[in-house]
mmCIF file of C-alpha atoms and ligand atoms in Angstrom:
data_model
loop_
_atom_site.group_PDB
_atom_site.id
_atom_site.type_symbol
_atom_site.label_atom_id
_atom_site.label_comp_id
_atom_site.label_asym_id
_atom_site.label_seq_id
_atom_site.Cartn_x
_atom_site.Cartn_y
_atom_site.Cartn_z
ATOM 1 C CA MET A 1 28.480 20.387 3.185
ATOM 2 C CA ALA A 2 30.274 19.720 -0.090
ATOM 3 C CA SER A 3 31.567 16.420 1.219
ATOM 4 C CA ALA A 4 28.087 15.393 2.409
ATOM 5 C CA THR A 5 26.788 16.151 -1.095
ATOM 6 C CA ASN A 6 29.626 14.171 -2.649
ATOM 7 C CA SER A 7 29.059 11.178 -0.442
ATOM 8 C CA LEU A 8 25.320 11.188 -1.197
ATOM 9 C CA GLN A 9 26.119 11.386 -4.906
ATOM 10 C CA ARG A 10 28.410 8.357 -4.497
ATOM 11 C CA GLU A 11 25.587 6.556 -2.682
ATOM 12 C CA LEU A 12 23.271 7.418 -5.582
ATOM 13 C CA ASP A 13 25.714 6.149 -8.207
ATOM 14 C CA ALA A 14 26.159 2.883 -6.290
ATOM 15 C CA ALA A 15 22.381 2.549 -5.858
ATOM 16 C CA CYS A 16 21.944 2.990 -9.631
ATOM 17 C CA ALA A 17 24.509 0.271 -10.304
ATOM 18 C CA ALA A 18 22.818 -2.093 -7.822
ATOM 19 C CA VAL A 19 19.386 -1.531 -9.342
ATOM 20 C CA GLN A 20 20.739 -1.969 -12.875
ATOM 21 C CA VAL A 21 22.214 -5.390 -12.057
ATOM 22 C CA ALA A 22 18.916 -6.480 -10.489
ATOM 23 C CA ALA A 23 16.893 -5.157 -13.436
ATOM 24 C CA VAL A 24 18.991 -7.103 -15.921
ATOM 25 C CA ALA A 25 18.679 -10.293 -13.842
ATOM 26 C CA CYS A 26 14.890 -9.892 -13.565
ATOM 27 C CA SER A 27 14.203 -8.852 -17.156
ATOM 28 C CA ASP A 28 15.682 -12.175 -18.127
ATOM 29 C CA ILE A 29 13.232 -13.947 -15.797
ATOM 30 C CA ALA A 30 10.361 -11.980 -17.253
ATOM 31 C CA THR A 31 10.994 -13.303 -20.716
ATOM 32 C CA ILE A 32 11.469 -16.902 -19.644
ATOM 33 C CA GLU A 33 8.924 -17.702 -16.990
ATOM 34 C CA ALA A 34 7.380 -15.895 -14.062
ATOM 35 C CA ARG A 35 5.254 -17.987 -11.790
ATOM 36 C CA ALA A 36 3.149 -16.198 -9.248
ATOM 37 C CA ILE A 37 3.174 -17.432 -5.688
ATOM 38 C CA SER A 38 0.701 -16.035 -3.199
ATOM 39 C CA LYS A 39 2.019 -14.459 -0.015
ATOM 40 C CA ASP A 40 -0.041 -14.581 3.174
ATOM 41 C CA ASP A 41 -1.788 -11.337 2.228
ATOM 42 C CA ARG A 42 -2.554 -12.985 -1.143
ATOM 43 C CA SER A 43 -0.529 -10.459 -3.121
ATOM 44 C CA PRO A 44 1.512 -12.132 -5.860
ATOM 45 C CA VAL A 45 5.253 -12.590 -5.589
ATOM 46 C CA THR A 46 7.645 -14.210 -8.070
ATOM 47 C CA VAL A 47 11.229 -15.421 -8.228
ATOM 48 C CA ALA A 48 12.022 -11.930 -9.555
ATOM 49 C CA ASP A 49 10.929 -10.211 -6.326
ATOM 50 C CA PHE A 50 13.351 -12.310 -4.262
ATOM 51 C CA THR A 51 16.135 -12.108 -6.855
ATOM 52 C CA ALA A 52 15.982 -8.308 -6.976
ATOM 53 C CA GLN A 53 15.798 -7.864 -3.201
ATOM 54 C CA ALA A 54 18.747 -10.209 -2.594
ATOM 55 C CA LEU A 55 20.882 -8.561 -5.302
ATOM 56 C CA VAL A 56 20.170 -4.983 -4.219
ATOM 57 C CA CYS A 57 20.681 -5.767 -0.522
ATOM 58 C CA ALA A 58 23.935 -7.608 -1.258
ATOM 59 C CA ALA A 59 25.228 -4.662 -3.302
ATOM 60 C CA LEU A 60 24.212 -2.064 -0.695
ATOM 61 C CA ALA A 61 25.898 -4.094 2.051
ATOM 62 C CA GLU A 62 29.130 -3.841 0.056
ATOM 63 C CA THR A 63 28.932 -0.163 -0.904
ATOM 64 C CA SER A 64 26.674 1.854 1.360
ATOM 65 C CA ALA A 65 27.353 3.651 4.627
ATOM 66 C CA PHE A 66 23.666 3.123 5.454
ATOM 67 C CA ARG A 67 23.108 -0.416 6.684
ATOM 68 C CA ALA A 68 19.337 -0.546 7.138
ATOM 69 C CA VAL A 69 17.098 -1.613 4.251
ATOM 70 C CA VAL A 70 13.308 -1.684 4.594
ATOM 71 C CA GLY A 71 12.344 -4.015 1.763
ATOM 72 C CA GLU A 72 9.004 -5.448 0.746
ATOM 73 C CA GLU A 73 9.995 -9.123 0.839
ATOM 74 C CA ARG A 74 10.986 -11.474 3.660
ATOM 75 C CA ALA A 75 13.414 -14.394 3.575
ATOM 76 C CA ALA A 76 10.864 -16.543 5.404
ATOM 77 C CA ASP A 77 8.402 -16.193 2.493
ATOM 78 C CA VAL A 78 10.705 -17.905 -0.031
ATOM 79 C CA PRO A 79 9.105 -21.219 -0.996
ATOM 80 C CA ALA A 80 11.569 -24.115 -0.646
ATOM 81 C CA GLU A 81 11.096 -25.098 -4.305
ATOM 82 C CA LEU A 82 12.453 -21.728 -5.466
ATOM 83 C CA GLY A 83 15.800 -22.167 -3.705
ATOM 84 C CA GLY A 84 17.629 -23.702 -6.665
ATOM 85 C CA GLU A 85 16.389 -21.145 -9.166
ATOM 86 C CA LEU A 86 17.276 -18.269 -6.858
ATOM 87 C CA THR A 87 20.822 -19.414 -6.147
ATOM 88 C CA THR A 88 21.464 -20.005 -9.862
ATOM 89 C CA ARG A 89 20.135 -16.605 -10.926
ATOM 90 C CA ILE A 90 21.704 -14.605 -8.124
ATOM 91 C CA GLY A 91 25.011 -16.405 -8.547
ATOM 92 C CA ALA A 92 24.983 -15.698 -12.317
ATOM 93 C CA ALA A 93 24.215 -12.014 -11.769
ATOM 94 C CA ARG A 94 27.034 -11.681 -9.217
ATOM 95 C CA GLY A 95 29.494 -13.909 -11.043
ATOM 96 C CA GLU A 96 30.055 -16.233 -8.088
ATOM 97 C CA THR A 97 28.661 -19.386 -6.546
ATOM 98 C CA VAL A 98 26.088 -18.738 -3.827
ATOM 99 C CA ASP A 99 24.068 -21.064 -1.626
ATOM 100 C CA VAL A 100 20.549 -20.785 -0.179
ATOM 101 C CA ASP A 101 21.810 -19.603 3.215
ATOM 102 C CA ARG A 102 23.651 -16.696 1.629
ATOM 103 C CA VAL A 103 20.571 -15.732 -0.394
ATOM 104 C CA SER A 104 18.463 -15.857 2.771
ATOM 105 C CA ALA A 105 20.964 -13.689 4.605
ATOM 106 C CA TRP A 106 20.892 -11.065 1.822
ATOM 107 C CA LEU A 107 17.089 -11.100 1.756
ATOM 108 C CA ALA A 108 17.020 -10.683 5.531
ATOM 109 C CA LEU A 109 19.191 -7.554 5.223
ATOM 110 C CA GLY A 110 16.050 -6.025 3.722
ATOM 111 C CA GLU A 111 13.981 -6.615 6.861
ATOM 112 C CA ALA A 112 15.022 -3.567 8.891
ATOM 113 C CA ASP A 113 12.396 -1.851 11.023
ATOM 114 C CA PRO A 114 12.181 1.851 10.054
ATOM 115 C CA ALA A 115 11.449 2.723 13.690
ATOM 116 C CA ASP A 116 15.042 1.757 14.561
ATOM 117 C CA HIS A 117 16.806 4.053 12.070
ATOM 118 C CA ALA A 118 16.919 7.782 11.269
ATOM 119 C CA TRP A 119 18.386 6.965 7.831
ATOM 120 C CA PHE A 120 17.429 3.855 5.879
ATOM 121 C CA TRP A 121 16.941 2.542 2.370
ATOM 122 C CA THR A 122 13.521 1.428 1.257
ATOM 123 C CA LEU A 123 13.190 -1.055 -1.596
ATOM 124 C CA ASP A 124 10.381 -2.352 -3.744
ATOM 125 C CA PRO A 125 12.243 -5.103 -5.617
ATOM 126 C CA VAL A 126 9.440 -5.642 -8.139
ATOM 127 C CA ASP A 127 6.918 -2.829 -7.973
ATOM 128 C CA GLY A 128 3.822 -3.674 -9.996
ATOM 129 C CA THR A 129 4.162 -7.458 -9.749
ATOM 130 C CA LYS A 130 0.780 -7.780 -11.467
ATOM 131 C CA GLY A 131 2.133 -5.724 -14.387
ATOM 132 C CA PHE A 132 5.304 -7.799 -14.425
ATOM 133 C CA LEU A 133 3.210 -10.972 -14.775
ATOM 134 C CA ARG A 134 0.839 -9.451 -17.341
ATOM 135 C CA GLY A 135 3.593 -8.162 -19.632
ATOM 136 C CA GLY A 136 2.815 -4.598 -18.476
ATOM 137 C CA GLN A 137 4.978 -2.050 -16.726
ATOM 138 C CA TRP A 138 6.998 -2.770 -13.593
ATOM 139 C CA ALA A 139 9.797 -1.035 -11.733
ATOM 140 C CA ILE A 140 12.562 -1.558 -9.219
ATOM 141 C CA ALA A 141 12.294 1.305 -6.744
ATOM 142 C CA LEU A 142 15.058 2.156 -4.268
ATOM 143 C CA ALA A 143 15.143 5.275 -2.096
ATOM 144 C CA LEU A 144 17.195 6.578 0.814
ATOM 145 C CA ILE A 145 15.100 8.191 3.529
ATOM 146 C CA GLY A 146 16.914 10.369 6.069
ATOM 147 C CA ASP A 147 15.293 12.259 8.937
ATOM 148 C CA GLY A 148 11.881 11.693 7.366
ATOM 149 C CA VAL A 149 12.897 13.154 3.977
ATOM 150 C CA VAL A 150 13.503 11.179 0.787
ATOM 151 C CA GLN A 151 17.139 12.062 0.056
ATOM 152 C CA LEU A 152 17.860 9.828 -2.968
ATOM 153 C CA GLY A 153 15.716 7.824 -5.360
ATOM 154 C CA VAL A 154 16.323 5.365 -8.185
ATOM 155 C CA LEU A 155 13.630 3.989 -10.476
ATOM 156 C CA ALA A 156 14.402 1.262 -12.989
ATOM 157 C CA CYS A 157 11.637 0.969 -15.608
ATOM 158 C CA PRO A 158 12.664 -2.073 -17.704
ATOM 159 C CA ARG A 159 9.720 -2.007 -20.134
ATOM 160 C CA HIS A 160 9.277 1.740 -20.551
ATOM 161 C CA ASP A 161 10.745 3.316 -23.672
ATOM 162 C CA GLY A 162 13.312 0.563 -24.192
ATOM 163 C CA GLY A 163 14.304 0.492 -20.517
ATOM 164 C CA LEU A 164 14.876 3.632 -18.458
ATOM 165 C CA LEU A 165 16.805 4.428 -15.310
ATOM 166 C CA LEU A 166 15.733 7.580 -13.466
ATOM 167 C CA ALA A 167 17.677 8.868 -10.479
ATOM 168 C CA ALA A 168 17.378 11.886 -8.202
ATOM 169 C CA ARG A 169 19.233 13.500 -5.307
ATOM 170 C CA ARG A 170 17.473 16.026 -3.061
ATOM 171 C CA GLY A 171 18.493 19.458 -4.323
ATOM 172 C CA GLY A 172 20.609 17.877 -7.058
ATOM 173 C CA GLY A 173 18.052 17.388 -9.817
ATOM 174 C CA ALA A 174 16.966 14.244 -11.610
ATOM 175 C CA THR A 175 18.642 12.310 -14.399
ATOM 176 C CA SER A 176 17.446 9.785 -16.928
ATOM 177 C CA GLY A 177 19.322 7.245 -19.019
ATOM 178 C CA PRO A 178 19.021 3.910 -20.810
ATOM 179 C CA LEU A 179 18.696 1.133 -18.232
ATOM 180 C CA PHE A 180 20.473 -1.479 -20.306
ATOM 181 C CA ARG A 181 23.395 0.766 -21.358
ATOM 182 C CA PRO A 182 24.673 1.988 -17.982
ATOM 183 C CA GLY A 183 26.728 5.109 -17.651
ATOM 184 C CA LEU A 184 24.763 7.464 -19.879
ATOM 185 C CA ARG A 185 22.612 9.709 -17.687
ATOM 186 C CA VAL A 186 21.402 13.181 -18.637
ATOM 187 C CA ALA A 187 19.359 15.807 -16.785
ATOM 188 C CA LEU A 188 15.673 15.002 -16.974
ATOM 189 C CA GLN A 189 13.646 17.792 -18.564
ATOM 190 C CA PRO A 190 9.952 17.907 -17.746
ATOM 191 C CA GLY A 191 7.506 17.973 -20.669
ATOM 192 C CA ASP A 192 3.971 19.399 -20.697
ATOM 193 C CA GLY A 193 2.062 16.216 -19.836
ATOM 194 C CA ALA A 194 0.245 15.364 -23.068
ATOM 195 C CA GLY A 195 -3.152 16.512 -21.804
ATOM 196 C CA ARG A 196 -3.844 13.403 -19.745
ATOM 197 C CA MET A 197 -3.417 11.981 -16.283
ATOM 198 C CA CYS A 198 -2.106 8.545 -15.359
ATOM 199 C CA GLU A 199 -3.388 5.977 -12.904
ATOM 200 C CA SER A 200 -3.121 2.302 -11.909
ATOM 201 C CA VAL A 201 -4.267 -0.436 -14.237
ATOM 202 C CA GLU A 202 -5.788 -2.084 -11.158
ATOM 203 C CA ALA A 203 -9.170 -0.523 -10.292
ATOM 204 C CA GLY A 204 -8.698 -1.886 -6.760
ATOM 205 C CA HIS A 205 -5.640 0.342 -6.248
ATOM 206 C CA SER A 206 -7.125 3.679 -7.361
ATOM 207 C CA ASP A 207 -10.666 4.970 -7.965
ATOM 208 C CA HIS A 208 -10.964 5.174 -11.757
ATOM 209 C CA ASP A 209 -14.494 6.671 -11.832
ATOM 210 C CA ARG A 210 -13.640 9.530 -9.521
ATOM 211 C CA ALA A 211 -10.418 10.152 -11.460
ATOM 212 C CA ALA A 212 -12.419 10.437 -14.699
ATOM 213 C CA ARG A 213 -14.656 13.101 -13.136
ATOM 214 C CA ILE A 214 -11.593 14.978 -11.868
ATOM 215 C CA ALA A 215 -9.935 14.779 -15.301
ATOM 216 C CA ALA A 216 -13.091 16.191 -16.926
ATOM 217 C CA ARG A 217 -13.167 19.027 -14.407
ATOM 218 C CA LEU A 218 -9.514 19.785 -15.245
ATOM 219 C CA GLY A 219 -10.350 19.830 -18.970
ATOM 220 C CA LEU A 220 -8.106 16.849 -19.763
ATOM 221 C CA ARG A 221 -9.386 15.499 -23.070
ATOM 222 C CA GLU A 222 -7.077 12.534 -23.578
ATOM 223 C CA ALA A 223 -7.833 9.087 -22.169
ATOM 224 C CA PRO A 224 -5.914 8.309 -18.973
ATOM 225 C CA LEU A 225 -2.593 6.524 -19.269
ATOM 226 C CA ARG A 226 -3.108 3.333 -17.244
ATOM 227 C CA ILE A 227 0.164 1.713 -16.275
ATOM 228 C CA ASP A 228 1.406 -0.403 -13.399
ATOM 229 C CA SER A 229 3.979 0.533 -10.787
ATOM 230 C CA GLN A 230 5.990 3.692 -10.149
ATOM 231 C CA VAL A 231 6.490 4.044 -13.887
ATOM 232 C CA LYS A 232 3.552 6.450 -13.343
ATOM 233 C CA TYR A 233 5.923 8.788 -11.478
ATOM 234 C CA ALA A 234 8.354 8.447 -14.405
ATOM 235 C CA ALA A 235 5.518 9.390 -16.770
ATOM 236 C CA VAL A 236 4.822 12.592 -14.821
ATOM 237 C CA ALA A 237 8.520 13.409 -14.513
ATOM 238 C CA ARG A 238 8.995 12.927 -18.271
ATOM 239 C CA GLY A 239 5.884 14.878 -19.236
ATOM 240 C CA GLU A 240 3.926 11.898 -20.541
ATOM 241 C CA ALA A 241 1.099 12.791 -18.149
ATOM 242 C CA VAL A 242 0.212 15.978 -16.264
ATOM 243 C CA ALA A 243 -0.600 14.121 -13.074
ATOM 244 C CA TYR A 244 -0.620 10.746 -11.360
ATOM 245 C CA LEU A 245 -3.791 10.262 -9.353
ATOM 246 C CA ARG A 246 -3.914 7.524 -6.709
ATOM 247 C CA LEU A 247 -7.354 7.973 -5.179
ATOM 248 C CA PRO A 248 -8.209 5.723 -2.220
ATOM 249 C CA THR A 249 -10.595 2.863 -2.929
ATOM 250 C CA SER A 250 -11.060 2.172 0.779
ATOM 251 C CA ALA A 251 -10.877 4.350 3.881
ATOM 252 C CA ALA A 252 -8.649 1.848 5.659
ATOM 253 C CA TYR A 253 -5.803 1.366 3.134
ATOM 254 C CA ARG A 254 -2.514 3.098 3.876
ATOM 255 C CA GLU A 255 0.120 3.336 1.143
ATOM 256 C CA LYS A 256 3.464 1.572 1.628
ATOM 257 C CA ILE A 257 6.595 3.731 1.761
ATOM 258 C CA TRP A 258 8.424 1.711 -0.919
ATOM 259 C CA ASP A 259 5.570 2.311 -3.385
ATOM 260 C CA HIS A 260 6.199 6.087 -3.330
ATOM 261 C CA ALA A 261 9.570 7.200 -1.943
ATOM 262 C CA ALA A 262 11.661 6.860 -5.127
ATOM 263 C CA GLY A 263 8.877 8.179 -7.353
ATOM 264 C CA GLN A 264 8.287 11.193 -5.141
ATOM 265 C CA ILE A 265 11.850 12.486 -5.298
ATOM 266 C CA VAL A 266 12.149 11.883 -9.051
ATOM 267 C CA VAL A 267 9.031 13.988 -9.702
ATOM 268 C CA GLU A 268 9.992 16.694 -7.194
ATOM 269 C CA GLU A 269 13.517 17.018 -8.575
ATOM 270 C CA CYS A 270 11.965 17.540 -12.027
ATOM 271 C CA GLY A 271 10.019 20.458 -10.595
ATOM 272 C CA GLY A 272 6.762 18.577 -9.940
ATOM 273 C CA ARG A 273 4.719 18.381 -6.733
ATOM 274 C CA VAL A 274 3.716 15.347 -4.663
ATOM 275 C CA SER A 275 1.233 15.188 -1.780
ATOM 276 C CA ASP A 276 -1.664 13.093 -0.565
ATOM 277 C CA VAL A 277 -5.220 13.713 -1.797
ATOM 278 C CA ASP A 278 -5.781 16.221 1.023
ATOM 279 C CA GLY A 279 -2.689 18.214 0.060
ATOM 280 C CA ARG A 280 -0.596 16.932 2.991
ATOM 281 C CA PRO A 281 3.079 16.176 2.387
ATOM 282 C CA LEU A 282 3.868 12.458 2.405
ATOM 283 C CA ASP A 283 5.020 11.619 5.937
ATOM 284 C CA PHE A 284 7.817 9.029 5.847
ATOM 285 C CA THR A 285 8.268 8.983 9.637
ATOM 286 C CA ARG A 286 5.377 6.608 10.417
ATOM 287 C CA GLY A 287 6.923 3.218 9.749
ATOM 288 C CA ARG A 288 6.370 0.926 6.775
ATOM 289 C CA ARG A 289 3.233 2.721 5.670
ATOM 290 C CA LEU A 290 2.208 6.340 5.087
ATOM 291 C CA GLU A 291 -0.060 6.183 8.137
ATOM 292 C CA ALA A 292 -0.726 9.939 8.150
ATOM 293 C CA ASN A 293 -1.727 10.170 4.482
ATOM 294 C CA ARG A 294 -4.609 9.167 2.226
ATOM 295 C CA GLY A 295 -3.864 8.316 -1.387
ATOM 296 C CA VAL A 296 -1.227 10.212 -3.389
ATOM 297 C CA ILE A 297 -1.108 12.768 -6.186
ATOM 298 C CA ALA A 298 1.950 13.747 -8.217
ATOM 299 C CA THR A 299 1.511 16.651 -10.608
ATOM 300 C CA ARG A 300 3.164 19.193 -12.825
ATOM 301 C CA ALA A 301 3.934 22.015 -10.373
ATOM 302 C CA ASP A 302 1.522 24.571 -11.834
ATOM 303 C CA LEU A 303 -1.398 22.119 -11.659
ATOM 304 C CA HIS A 304 -1.075 20.925 -8.071
ATOM 305 C CA ALA A 305 -3.541 23.378 -6.521
ATOM 306 C CA ARG A 306 -6.062 22.873 -9.331
ATOM 307 C CA VAL A 307 -5.890 19.094 -8.978
ATOM 308 C CA LEU A 308 -6.471 19.367 -5.212
ATOM 309 C CA ASP A 309 -9.466 21.669 -5.811
ATOM 310 C CA ALA A 310 -10.908 19.235 -8.341
ATOM 311 C CA ILE A 311 -10.423 16.340 -5.903
ATOM 312 C CA ALA A 312 -12.242 18.276 -3.176
ATOM 313 C CA LEU A 313 -15.114 19.070 -5.536
ATOM 314 C CA GLU A 314 -15.410 15.485 -6.801
ATOM 315 C CA GLY A 315 -15.760 14.106 -3.297
ATOM 316 C CA GLU A 316 -15.907 10.461 -2.328
ATOM 317 C CA GLU A 317 -19.500 10.814 -1.110
ATOM 318 C CA ARG A 318 -20.739 10.846 -4.719
ATOM 319 C CA ARG A 319 -19.752 7.213 -5.175
HETATM 320 P P1 LIG B 401 0.040 -0.082 -9.028
HETATM 321 O O1 LIG B 401 0.974 -0.843 -9.907
HETATM 322 O O2 LIG B 401 0.203 1.391 -9.114
HETATM 323 O O3 LIG B 401 -1.388 -0.517 -9.180
HETATM 324 O O4 LIG B 401 0.466 -0.368 -7.549
HETATM 325 C C1 LIG B 401 0.955 -1.586 -7.101
HETATM 326 C C2 LIG B 401 1.008 -1.489 -5.605
HETATM 327 O O5 LIG B 401 -0.293 -1.299 -5.102
HETATM 328 C C3 LIG B 401 1.501 -2.720 -4.927
HETATM 329 O O6 LIG B 401 2.899 -2.618 -4.745
HETATM 330 C C4 LIG B 401 0.763 -2.722 -3.589
HETATM 331 O O7 LIG B 401 1.651 -2.379 -2.533
HETATM 332 C C5 LIG B 401 -0.259 -1.616 -3.727
HETATM 333 N N1 LIG B 401 -1.617 -1.905 -3.275
HETATM 334 C C6 LIG B 401 -2.141 -3.080 -2.877
HETATM 335 N N2 LIG B 401 -3.450 -2.924 -2.504
HETATM 336 C C7 LIG B 401 -3.744 -1.625 -2.649
HETATM 337 C C8 LIG B 401 -4.918 -0.824 -2.413
HETATM 338 N N3 LIG B 401 -6.047 -1.371 -1.963
HETATM 339 N N4 LIG B 401 -4.864 0.501 -2.672
HETATM 340 C C9 LIG B 401 -3.737 1.055 -3.144
HETATM 341 N N5 LIG B 401 -2.589 0.356 -3.394
HETATM 342 C C10 LIG B 401 -2.588 -0.969 -3.148
HETATM 343 MG MG1 LIG B 402 4.917 -2.091 -4.997
#
């Protein structure tokens, strides 16, 4: 038991180091130039998404006992014209010369099928790409899922509070430290939540009107904190918001596992609660998406039941 805990802690430390390297490499891109390219599903992707996925996958391949990575990006989606920029940036971050084939191979390490593995990493290399492009919040989110449970989570938040790295191990608590000064991590203490909830900037990702009615019902007087990416989970964990509401804007949409796994464990290991809008636990056994869940809420522990009641009372049919 003790040795399993120790080896998971070593995995977590290595995951933090991998995410830190990627965050530094991508923060640099953010300040120089970030062009958006449209993927087939028309969601934006930038050189940063591919840089971060390649760097994290390369690092995990060298350090981790768990080989499978379920990442958001695919090697086949890299536009040919980005090849030179990617090899230069990834080579600089790793301190070696790399070619396009090596970058493709690292990216492809992130294409595991969750159905094939009981334990696997899941990676959102640039969560909140729209925020990244807008100068708003973004995150690198890496989590280890084992037997359907999020076991480890790392969240790099490069533009939040000077750059933050949050990390959590199941049963081992959560830590927080400066992202750009590695090594300094202290136990994360939850705050009271500042009398407000947080939600997506993008109205297409979460129902803002319904959230406002729920906030009023809960007696939250402050305006919602609208920020991109899983930095919302960091805000709940740090007590900058009492709850993160992600209320479905369509009946068909199912959340992606890499948009929630790392955030969930960080909030839970700070004593908070995470579920879907019906109060069901997030089910990470259904593949790349949370097929058995609708929306997500993350709350201060004492508010979870009240938030669920308010959601039930402010039903979707009123829209
Ligand atoms: P956020 O920054 O919280 O707005 O979330 C960004 C994430 O929203 C992206 O990583 C997408 O995976 C996800 N997303 C895309 N479309 C939707 C949708 N219709 N509802 C909820 N989330 C979505
Ligand atoms: Mg994302």
